[in-house]
CSV table of N, CA and C in Angstrom, one decimal:
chain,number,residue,atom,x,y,z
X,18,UNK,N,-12.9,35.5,69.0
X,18,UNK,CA,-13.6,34.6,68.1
X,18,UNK,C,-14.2,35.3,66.9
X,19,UNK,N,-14.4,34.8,65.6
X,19,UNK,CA,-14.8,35.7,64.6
X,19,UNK,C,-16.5,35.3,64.6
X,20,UNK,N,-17.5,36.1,64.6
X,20,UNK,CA,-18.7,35.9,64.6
X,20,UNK,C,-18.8,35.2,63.4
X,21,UNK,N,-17.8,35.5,62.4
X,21,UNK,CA,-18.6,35.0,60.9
X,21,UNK,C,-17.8,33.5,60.7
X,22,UNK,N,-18.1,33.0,61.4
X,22,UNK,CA,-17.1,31.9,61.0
X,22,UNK,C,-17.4,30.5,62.5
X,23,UNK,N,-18.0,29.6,62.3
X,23,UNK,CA,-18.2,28.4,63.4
X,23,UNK,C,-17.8,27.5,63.6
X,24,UNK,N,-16.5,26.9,62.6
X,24,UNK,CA,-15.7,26.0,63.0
X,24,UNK,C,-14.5,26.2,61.9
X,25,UNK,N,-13.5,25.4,62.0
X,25,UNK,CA,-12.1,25.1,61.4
X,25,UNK,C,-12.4,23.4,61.2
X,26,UNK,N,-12.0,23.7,59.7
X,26,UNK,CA,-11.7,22.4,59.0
X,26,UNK,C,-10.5,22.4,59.0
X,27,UNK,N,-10.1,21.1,59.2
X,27,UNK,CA,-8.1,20.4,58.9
X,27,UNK,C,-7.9,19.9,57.9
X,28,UNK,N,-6.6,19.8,57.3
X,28,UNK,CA,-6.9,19.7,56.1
X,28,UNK,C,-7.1,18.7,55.3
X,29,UNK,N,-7.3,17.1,56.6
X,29,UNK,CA,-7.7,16.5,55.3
X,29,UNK,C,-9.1,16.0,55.3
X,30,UNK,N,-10.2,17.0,55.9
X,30,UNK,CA,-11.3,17.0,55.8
X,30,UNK,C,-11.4,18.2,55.2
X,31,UNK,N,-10.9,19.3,54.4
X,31,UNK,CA,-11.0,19.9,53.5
X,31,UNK,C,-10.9,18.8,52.1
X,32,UNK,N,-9.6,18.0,52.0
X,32,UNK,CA,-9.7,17.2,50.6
X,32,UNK,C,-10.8,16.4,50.4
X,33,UNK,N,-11.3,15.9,51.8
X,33,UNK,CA,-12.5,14.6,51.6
X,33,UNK,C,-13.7,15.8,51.5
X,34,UNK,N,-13.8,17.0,52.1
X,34,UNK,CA,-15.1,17.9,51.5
X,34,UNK,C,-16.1,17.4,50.7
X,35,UNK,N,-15.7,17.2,49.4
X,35,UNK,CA,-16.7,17.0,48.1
X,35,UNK,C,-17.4,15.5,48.2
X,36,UNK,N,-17.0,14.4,49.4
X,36,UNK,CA,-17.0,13.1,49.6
X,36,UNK,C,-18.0,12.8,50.8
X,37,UNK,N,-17.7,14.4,51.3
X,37,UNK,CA,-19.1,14.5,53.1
X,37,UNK,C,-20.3,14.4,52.3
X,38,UNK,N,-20.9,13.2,52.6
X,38,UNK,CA,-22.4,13.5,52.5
X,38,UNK,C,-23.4,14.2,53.4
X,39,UNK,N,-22.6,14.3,54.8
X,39,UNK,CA,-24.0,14.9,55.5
X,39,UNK,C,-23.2,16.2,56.1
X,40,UNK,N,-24.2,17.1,55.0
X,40,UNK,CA,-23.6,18.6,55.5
X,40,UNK,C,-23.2,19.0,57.1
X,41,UNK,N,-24.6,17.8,58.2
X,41,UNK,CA,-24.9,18.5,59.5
X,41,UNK,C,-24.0,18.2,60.5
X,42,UNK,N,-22.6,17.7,59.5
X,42,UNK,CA,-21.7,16.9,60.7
X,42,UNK,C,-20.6,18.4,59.9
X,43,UNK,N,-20.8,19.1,59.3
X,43,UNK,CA,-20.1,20.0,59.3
X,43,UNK,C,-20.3,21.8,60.0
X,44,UNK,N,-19.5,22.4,60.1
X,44,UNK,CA,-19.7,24.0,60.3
X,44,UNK,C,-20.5,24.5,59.3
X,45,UNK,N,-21.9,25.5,59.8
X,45,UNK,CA,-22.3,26.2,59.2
X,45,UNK,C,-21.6,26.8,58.3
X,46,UNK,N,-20.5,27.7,58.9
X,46,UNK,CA,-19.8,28.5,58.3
X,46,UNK,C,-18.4,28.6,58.7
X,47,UNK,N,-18.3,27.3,57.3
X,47,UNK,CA,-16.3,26.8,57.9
X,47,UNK,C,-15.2,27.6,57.6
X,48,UNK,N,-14.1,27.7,57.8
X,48,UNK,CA,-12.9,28.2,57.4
X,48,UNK,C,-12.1,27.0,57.5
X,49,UNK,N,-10.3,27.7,57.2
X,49,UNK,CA,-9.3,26.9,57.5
X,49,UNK,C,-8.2,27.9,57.9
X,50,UNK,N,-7.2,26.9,58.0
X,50,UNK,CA,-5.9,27.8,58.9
X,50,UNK,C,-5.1,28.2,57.8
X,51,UNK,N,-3.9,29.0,57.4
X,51,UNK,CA,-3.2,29.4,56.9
X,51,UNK,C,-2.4,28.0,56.6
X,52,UNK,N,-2.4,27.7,58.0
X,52,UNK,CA,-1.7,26.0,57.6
X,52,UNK,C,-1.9,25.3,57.3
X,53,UNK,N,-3.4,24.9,57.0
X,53,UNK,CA,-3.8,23.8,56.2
X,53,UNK,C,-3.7,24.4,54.9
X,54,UNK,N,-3.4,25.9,54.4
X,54,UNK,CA,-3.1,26.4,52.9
X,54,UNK,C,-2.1,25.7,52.7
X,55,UNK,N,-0.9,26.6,53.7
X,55,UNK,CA,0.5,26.0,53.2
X,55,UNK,C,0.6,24.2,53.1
X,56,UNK,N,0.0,23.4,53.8
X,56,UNK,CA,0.3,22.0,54.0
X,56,UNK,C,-0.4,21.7,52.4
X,57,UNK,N,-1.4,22.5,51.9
X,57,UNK,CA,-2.1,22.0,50.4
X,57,UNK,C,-0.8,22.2,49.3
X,58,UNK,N,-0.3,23.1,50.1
X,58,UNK,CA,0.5,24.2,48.7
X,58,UNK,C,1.8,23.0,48.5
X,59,UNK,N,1.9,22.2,49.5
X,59,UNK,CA,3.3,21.2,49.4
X,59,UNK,C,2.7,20.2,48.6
X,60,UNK,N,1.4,19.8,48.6
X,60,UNK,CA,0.8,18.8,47.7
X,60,UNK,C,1.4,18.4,45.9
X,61,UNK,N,1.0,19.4,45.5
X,61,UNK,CA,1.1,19.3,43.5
X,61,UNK,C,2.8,19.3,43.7
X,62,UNK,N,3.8,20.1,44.4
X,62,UNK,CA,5.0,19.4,44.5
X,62,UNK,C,5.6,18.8,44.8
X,63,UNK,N,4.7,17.8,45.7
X,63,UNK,CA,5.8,16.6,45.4
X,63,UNK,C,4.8,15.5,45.2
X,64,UNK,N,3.7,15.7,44.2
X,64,UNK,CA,3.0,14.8,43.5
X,64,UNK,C,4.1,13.6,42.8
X,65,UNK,N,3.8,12.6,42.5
X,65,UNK,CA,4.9,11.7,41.4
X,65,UNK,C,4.4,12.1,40.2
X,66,UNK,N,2.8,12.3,40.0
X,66,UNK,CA,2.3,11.4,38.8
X,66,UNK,C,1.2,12.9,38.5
X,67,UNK,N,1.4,13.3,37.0
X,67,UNK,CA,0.9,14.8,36.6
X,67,UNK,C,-0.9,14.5,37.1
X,68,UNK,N,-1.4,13.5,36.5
X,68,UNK,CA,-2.8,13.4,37.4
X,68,UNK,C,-2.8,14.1,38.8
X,69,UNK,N,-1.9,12.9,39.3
X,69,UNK,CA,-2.2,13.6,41.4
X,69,UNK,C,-1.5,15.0,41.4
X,70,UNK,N,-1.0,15.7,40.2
X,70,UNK,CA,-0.1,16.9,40.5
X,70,UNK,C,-1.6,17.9,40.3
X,71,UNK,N,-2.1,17.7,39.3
X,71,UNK,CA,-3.6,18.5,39.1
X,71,UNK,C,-4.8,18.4,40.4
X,72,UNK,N,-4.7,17.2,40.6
X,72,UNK,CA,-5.7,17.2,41.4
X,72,UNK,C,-5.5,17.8,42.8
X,73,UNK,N,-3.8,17.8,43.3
X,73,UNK,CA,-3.6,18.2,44.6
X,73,UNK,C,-3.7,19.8,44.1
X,74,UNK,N,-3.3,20.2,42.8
X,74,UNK,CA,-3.7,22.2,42.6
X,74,UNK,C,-4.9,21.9,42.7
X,75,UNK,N,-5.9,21.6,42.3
X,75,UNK,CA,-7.5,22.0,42.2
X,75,UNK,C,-7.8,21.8,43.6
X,76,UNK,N,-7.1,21.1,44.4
X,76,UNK,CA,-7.3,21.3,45.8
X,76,UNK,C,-6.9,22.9,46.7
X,77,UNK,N,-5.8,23.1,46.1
X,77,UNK,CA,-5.2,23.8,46.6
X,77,UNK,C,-5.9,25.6,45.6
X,78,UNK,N,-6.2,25.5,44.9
X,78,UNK,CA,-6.9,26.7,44.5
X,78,UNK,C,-8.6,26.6,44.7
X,79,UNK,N,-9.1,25.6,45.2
X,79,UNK,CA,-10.3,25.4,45.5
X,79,UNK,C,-10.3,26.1,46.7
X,80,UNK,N,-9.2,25.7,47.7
X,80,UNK,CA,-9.4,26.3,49.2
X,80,UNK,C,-9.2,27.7,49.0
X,81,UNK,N,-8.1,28.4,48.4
X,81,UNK,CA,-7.5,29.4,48.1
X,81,UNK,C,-9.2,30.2,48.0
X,82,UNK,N,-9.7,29.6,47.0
X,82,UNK,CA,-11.1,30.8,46.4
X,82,UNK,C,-12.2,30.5,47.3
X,83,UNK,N,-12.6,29.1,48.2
X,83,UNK,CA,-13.3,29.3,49.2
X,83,UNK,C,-13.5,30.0,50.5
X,84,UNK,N,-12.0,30.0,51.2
X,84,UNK,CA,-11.8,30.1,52.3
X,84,UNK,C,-10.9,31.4,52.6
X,85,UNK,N,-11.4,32.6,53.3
X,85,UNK,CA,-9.9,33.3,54.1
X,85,UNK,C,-9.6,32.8,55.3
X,86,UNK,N,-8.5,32.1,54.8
X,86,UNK,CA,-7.5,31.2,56.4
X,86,UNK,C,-7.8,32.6,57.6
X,87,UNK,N,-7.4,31.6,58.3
X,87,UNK,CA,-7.4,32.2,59.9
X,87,UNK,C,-5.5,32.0,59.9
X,88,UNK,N,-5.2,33.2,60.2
X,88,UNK,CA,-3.9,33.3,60.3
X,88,UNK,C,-2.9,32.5,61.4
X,89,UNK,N,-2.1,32.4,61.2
X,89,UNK,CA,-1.2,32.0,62.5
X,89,UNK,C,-0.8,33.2,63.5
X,90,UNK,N,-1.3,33.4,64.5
X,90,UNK,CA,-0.6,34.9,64.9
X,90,UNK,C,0.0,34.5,66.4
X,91,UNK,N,0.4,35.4,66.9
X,91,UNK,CA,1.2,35.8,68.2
X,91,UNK,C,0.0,34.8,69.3
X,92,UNK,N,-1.6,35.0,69.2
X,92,UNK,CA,-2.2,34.1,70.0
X,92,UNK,C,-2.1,32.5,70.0
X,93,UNK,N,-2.1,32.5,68.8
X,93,UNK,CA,-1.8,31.0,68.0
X,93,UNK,C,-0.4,30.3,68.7
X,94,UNK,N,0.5,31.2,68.3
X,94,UNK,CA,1.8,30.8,69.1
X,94,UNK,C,2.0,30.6,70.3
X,95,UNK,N,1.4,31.5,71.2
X,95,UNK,CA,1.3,30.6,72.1
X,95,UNK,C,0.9,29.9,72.9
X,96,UNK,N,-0.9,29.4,72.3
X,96,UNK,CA,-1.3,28.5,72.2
X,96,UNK,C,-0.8,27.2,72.1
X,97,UNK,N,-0.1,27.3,71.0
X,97,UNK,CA,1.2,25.6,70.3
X,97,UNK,C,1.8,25.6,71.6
X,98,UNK,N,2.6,26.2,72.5
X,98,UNK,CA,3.0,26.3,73.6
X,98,UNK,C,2.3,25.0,73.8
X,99,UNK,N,0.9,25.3,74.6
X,99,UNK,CA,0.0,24.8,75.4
X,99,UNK,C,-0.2,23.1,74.4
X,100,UNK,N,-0.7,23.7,73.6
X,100,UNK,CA,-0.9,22.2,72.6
X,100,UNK,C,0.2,21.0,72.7
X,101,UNK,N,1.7,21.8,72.2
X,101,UNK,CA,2.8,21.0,72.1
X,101,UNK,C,3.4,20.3,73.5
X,102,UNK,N,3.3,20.9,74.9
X,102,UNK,CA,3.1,20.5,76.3
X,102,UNK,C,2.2,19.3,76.5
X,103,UNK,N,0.6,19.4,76.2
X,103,UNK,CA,0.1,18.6,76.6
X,103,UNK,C,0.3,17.1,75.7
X,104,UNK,N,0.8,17.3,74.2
X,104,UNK,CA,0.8,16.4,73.4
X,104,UNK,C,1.9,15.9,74.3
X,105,UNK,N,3.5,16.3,74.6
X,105,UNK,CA,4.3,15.5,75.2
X,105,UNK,C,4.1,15.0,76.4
X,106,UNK,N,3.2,15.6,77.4
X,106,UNK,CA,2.7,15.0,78.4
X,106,UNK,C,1.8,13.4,78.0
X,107,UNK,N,1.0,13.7,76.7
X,107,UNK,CA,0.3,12.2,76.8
X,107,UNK,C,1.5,11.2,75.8
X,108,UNK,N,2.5,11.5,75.9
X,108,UNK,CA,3.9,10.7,75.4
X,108,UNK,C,3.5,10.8,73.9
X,109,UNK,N,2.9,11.8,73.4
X,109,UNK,CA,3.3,11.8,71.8
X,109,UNK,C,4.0,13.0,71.3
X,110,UNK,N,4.2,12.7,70.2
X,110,UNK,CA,5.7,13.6,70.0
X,110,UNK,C,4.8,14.6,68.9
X,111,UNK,N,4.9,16.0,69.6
X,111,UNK,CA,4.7,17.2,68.6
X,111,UNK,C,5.4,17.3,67.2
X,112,UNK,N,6.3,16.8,66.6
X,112,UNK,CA,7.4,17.5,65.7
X,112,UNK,C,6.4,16.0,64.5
X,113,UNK,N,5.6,15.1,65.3
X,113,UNK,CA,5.4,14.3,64.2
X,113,UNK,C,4.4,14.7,64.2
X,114,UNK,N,3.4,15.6,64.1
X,114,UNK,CA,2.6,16.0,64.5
X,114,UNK,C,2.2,17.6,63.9
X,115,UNK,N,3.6,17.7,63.2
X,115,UNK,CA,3.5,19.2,63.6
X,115,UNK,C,2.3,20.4,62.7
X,116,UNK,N,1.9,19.8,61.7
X,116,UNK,CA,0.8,20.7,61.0
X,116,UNK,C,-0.2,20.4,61.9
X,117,UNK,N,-0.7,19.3,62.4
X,117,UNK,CA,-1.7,19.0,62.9
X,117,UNK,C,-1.7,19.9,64.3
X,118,UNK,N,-0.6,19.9,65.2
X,118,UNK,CA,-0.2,20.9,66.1
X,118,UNK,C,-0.6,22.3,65.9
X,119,UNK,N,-0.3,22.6,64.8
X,119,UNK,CA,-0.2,24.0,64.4
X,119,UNK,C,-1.8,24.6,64.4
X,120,UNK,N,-2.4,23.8,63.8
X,120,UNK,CA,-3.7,24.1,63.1
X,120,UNK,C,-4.6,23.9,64.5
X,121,UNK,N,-4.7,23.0,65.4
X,121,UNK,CA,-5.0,22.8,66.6
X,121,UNK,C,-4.7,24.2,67.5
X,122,UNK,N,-3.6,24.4,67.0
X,122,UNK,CA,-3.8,26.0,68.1
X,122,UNK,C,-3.8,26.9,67.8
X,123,UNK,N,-4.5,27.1,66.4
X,123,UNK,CA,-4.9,28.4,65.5
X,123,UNK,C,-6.7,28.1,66.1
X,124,UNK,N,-6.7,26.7,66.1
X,124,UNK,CA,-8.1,26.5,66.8
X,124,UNK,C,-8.3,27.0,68.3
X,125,UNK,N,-7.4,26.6,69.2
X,125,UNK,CA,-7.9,27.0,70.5
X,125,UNK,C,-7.5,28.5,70.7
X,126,UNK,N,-6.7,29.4,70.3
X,126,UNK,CA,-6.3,30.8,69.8
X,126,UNK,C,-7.9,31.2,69.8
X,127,UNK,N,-8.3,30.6,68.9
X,127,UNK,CA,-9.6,31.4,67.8
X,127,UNK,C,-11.0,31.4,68.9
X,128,UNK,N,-10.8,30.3,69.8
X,128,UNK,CA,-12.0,29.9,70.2
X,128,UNK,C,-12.9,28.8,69.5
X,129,UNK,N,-12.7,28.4,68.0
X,129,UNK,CA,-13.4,27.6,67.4
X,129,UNK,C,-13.2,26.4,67.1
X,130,UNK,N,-14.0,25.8,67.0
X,130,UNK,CA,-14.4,23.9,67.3
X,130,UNK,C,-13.3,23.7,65.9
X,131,UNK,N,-12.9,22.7,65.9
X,131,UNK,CA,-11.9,22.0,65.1
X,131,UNK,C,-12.9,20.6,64.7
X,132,UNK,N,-13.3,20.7,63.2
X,132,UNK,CA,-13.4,19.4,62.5
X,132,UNK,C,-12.9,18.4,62.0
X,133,UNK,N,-12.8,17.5,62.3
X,133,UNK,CA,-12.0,16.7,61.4
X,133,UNK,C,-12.5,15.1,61.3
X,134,UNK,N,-11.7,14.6,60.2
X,134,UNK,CA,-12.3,13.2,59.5
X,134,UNK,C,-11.5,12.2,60.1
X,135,UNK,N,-9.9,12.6,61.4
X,135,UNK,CA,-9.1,12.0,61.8
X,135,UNK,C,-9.3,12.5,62.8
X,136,UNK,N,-10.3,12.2,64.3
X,136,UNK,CA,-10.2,12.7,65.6
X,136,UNK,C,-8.7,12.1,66.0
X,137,UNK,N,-8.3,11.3,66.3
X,137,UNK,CA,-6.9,10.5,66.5
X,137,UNK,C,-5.7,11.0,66.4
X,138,UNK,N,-5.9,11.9,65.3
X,138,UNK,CA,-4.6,12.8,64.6
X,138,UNK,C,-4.8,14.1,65.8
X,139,UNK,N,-5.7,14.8,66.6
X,139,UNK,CA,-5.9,15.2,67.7
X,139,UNK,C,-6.1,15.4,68.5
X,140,UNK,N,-5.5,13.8,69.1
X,140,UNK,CA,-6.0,13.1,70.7
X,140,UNK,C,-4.7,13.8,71.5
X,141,UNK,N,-5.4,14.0,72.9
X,141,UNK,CA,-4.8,14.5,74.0
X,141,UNK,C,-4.6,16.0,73.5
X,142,UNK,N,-4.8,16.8,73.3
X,142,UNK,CA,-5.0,18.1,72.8
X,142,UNK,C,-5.6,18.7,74.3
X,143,UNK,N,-5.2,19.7,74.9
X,143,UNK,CA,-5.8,20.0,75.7
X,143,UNK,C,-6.3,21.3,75.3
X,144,UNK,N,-7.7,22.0,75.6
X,144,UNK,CA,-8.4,23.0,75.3
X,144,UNK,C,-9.2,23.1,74.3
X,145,UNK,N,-8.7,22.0,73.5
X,145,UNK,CA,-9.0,21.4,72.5
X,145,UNK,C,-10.7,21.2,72.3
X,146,UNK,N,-11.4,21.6,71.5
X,146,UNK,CA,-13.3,21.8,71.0
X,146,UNK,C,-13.0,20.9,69.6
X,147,UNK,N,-12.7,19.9,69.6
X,147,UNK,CA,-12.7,18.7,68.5
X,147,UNK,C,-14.1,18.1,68.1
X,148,UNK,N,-14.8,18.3,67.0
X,148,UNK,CA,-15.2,17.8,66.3
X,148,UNK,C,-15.5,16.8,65.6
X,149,UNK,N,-15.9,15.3,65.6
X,149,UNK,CA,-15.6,14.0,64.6
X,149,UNK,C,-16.3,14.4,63.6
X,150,UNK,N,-15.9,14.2,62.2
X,150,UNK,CA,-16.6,14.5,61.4
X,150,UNK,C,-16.8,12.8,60.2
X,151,UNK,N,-17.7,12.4,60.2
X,151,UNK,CA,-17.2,10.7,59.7
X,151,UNK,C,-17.0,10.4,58.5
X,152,UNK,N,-15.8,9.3,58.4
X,152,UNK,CA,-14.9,9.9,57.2
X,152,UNK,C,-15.9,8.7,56.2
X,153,UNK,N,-15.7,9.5,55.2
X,153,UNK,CA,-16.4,8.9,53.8
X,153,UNK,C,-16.4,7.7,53.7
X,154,UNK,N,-15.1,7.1,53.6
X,154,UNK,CA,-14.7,5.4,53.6
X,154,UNK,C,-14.6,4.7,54.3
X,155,UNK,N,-15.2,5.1,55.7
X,155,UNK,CA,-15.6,4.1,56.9
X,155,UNK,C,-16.8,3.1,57.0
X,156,UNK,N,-16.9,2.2,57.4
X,156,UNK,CA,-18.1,1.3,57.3
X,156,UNK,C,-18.5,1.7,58.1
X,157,UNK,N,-20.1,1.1,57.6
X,157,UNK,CA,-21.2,2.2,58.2
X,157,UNK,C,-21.5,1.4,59.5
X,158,UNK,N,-22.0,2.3,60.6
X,158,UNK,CA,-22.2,1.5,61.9
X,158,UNK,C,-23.3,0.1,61.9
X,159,UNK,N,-23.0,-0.3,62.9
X,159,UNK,CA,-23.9,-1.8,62.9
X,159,UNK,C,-25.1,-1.2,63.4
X,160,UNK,N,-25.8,-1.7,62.8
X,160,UNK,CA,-27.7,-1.7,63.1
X,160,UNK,C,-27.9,-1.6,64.4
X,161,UNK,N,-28.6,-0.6,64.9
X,161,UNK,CA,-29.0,-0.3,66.5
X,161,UNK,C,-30.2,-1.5,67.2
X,162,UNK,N,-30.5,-2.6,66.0
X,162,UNK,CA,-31.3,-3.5,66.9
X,162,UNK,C,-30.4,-4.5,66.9
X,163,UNK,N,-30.7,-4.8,68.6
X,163,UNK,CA,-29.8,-5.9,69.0
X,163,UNK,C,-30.3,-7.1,68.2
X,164,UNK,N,-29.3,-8.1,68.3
X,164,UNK,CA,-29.3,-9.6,67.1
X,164,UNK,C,-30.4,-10.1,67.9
X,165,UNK,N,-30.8,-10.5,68.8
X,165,UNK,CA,-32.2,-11.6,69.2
X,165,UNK,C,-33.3,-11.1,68.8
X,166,UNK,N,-33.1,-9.8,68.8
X,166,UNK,CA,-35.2,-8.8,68.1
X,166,UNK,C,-34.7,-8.8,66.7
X,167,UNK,N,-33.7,-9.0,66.1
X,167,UNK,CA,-34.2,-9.0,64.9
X,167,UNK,C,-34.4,-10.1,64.1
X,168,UNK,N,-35.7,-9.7,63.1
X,168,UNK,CA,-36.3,-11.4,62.6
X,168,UNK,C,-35.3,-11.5,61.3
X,169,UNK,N,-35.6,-12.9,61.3
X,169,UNK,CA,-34.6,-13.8,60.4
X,169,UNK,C,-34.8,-13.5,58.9
């Protein structure tokens, strides 16, 4: 585990980043995987439209100058092992999956908690230290006082 570092962001709670309002649902001191680099780096090319082509680089050199990825290594590998097993065991298919796969077991490799804005995109993960992180454009939860106590 690397002391300087307390959780892994995925990447598409790296892009919603600037959109988290509440720091405390994030890692003190986040990183990301090598693969959520590469998965940004596919962005601005195959953008349609020169807007979303800019915005997917300023994504992708934002992370670049924030973050040193956590690499994919020999532990990681065969972690995906483990990962890509248990995914087909709960009948979902790894290969649709596969960045998310990947990055998942750069996470359990590493020992550290995995964030994300899509727990779902995670489910059945075994070893798996998953994190919800709540996504920006969700509606907000219903009011914790039941409907009869509250006045009209």
């Amino acid at each position: 585990m690397n002391d300087a570092v307390d959780g892994i962001l995925d990447t598409n709670t790296v892009i919603l980043l600037p959109r988290i309002s509440d720091p405390a649902t994030l890692p003190a001191r986040p990183t990301i995987t090598t693969i959520t680099l590469a998965e940004l780096s596919v962005g601005p090319l195959v953008a349609a439209h020169d807007a979303e082509r800019a915005a997917r680089q300023a994504h992708v050199q934002q992370a670049e100058q924030d973050f040193d990825p956590l690499p994919f290594d020999a532990a990681a590998a065969r972690a995906f092992g483990r990962v890509a097993a248990g995914l087909r065991a709960a009948g979902r298919k790894p290969k649709a999956r596969a960045y998310d796969a990947l990055i998942a077991a750069v996470s359990v490799a590493s020992g550290l908690p995995l964030y994300t804005v899509n727990p779902d995109d995670f489910a059945n993960i075994p070893e798996l230290d998953l994190r919800p992180v709540p996504h920006p454009d969700a509606e907000p939860a219903e009011s914790a006082v039941p409907a009869e106590s509250a006045v009209p």
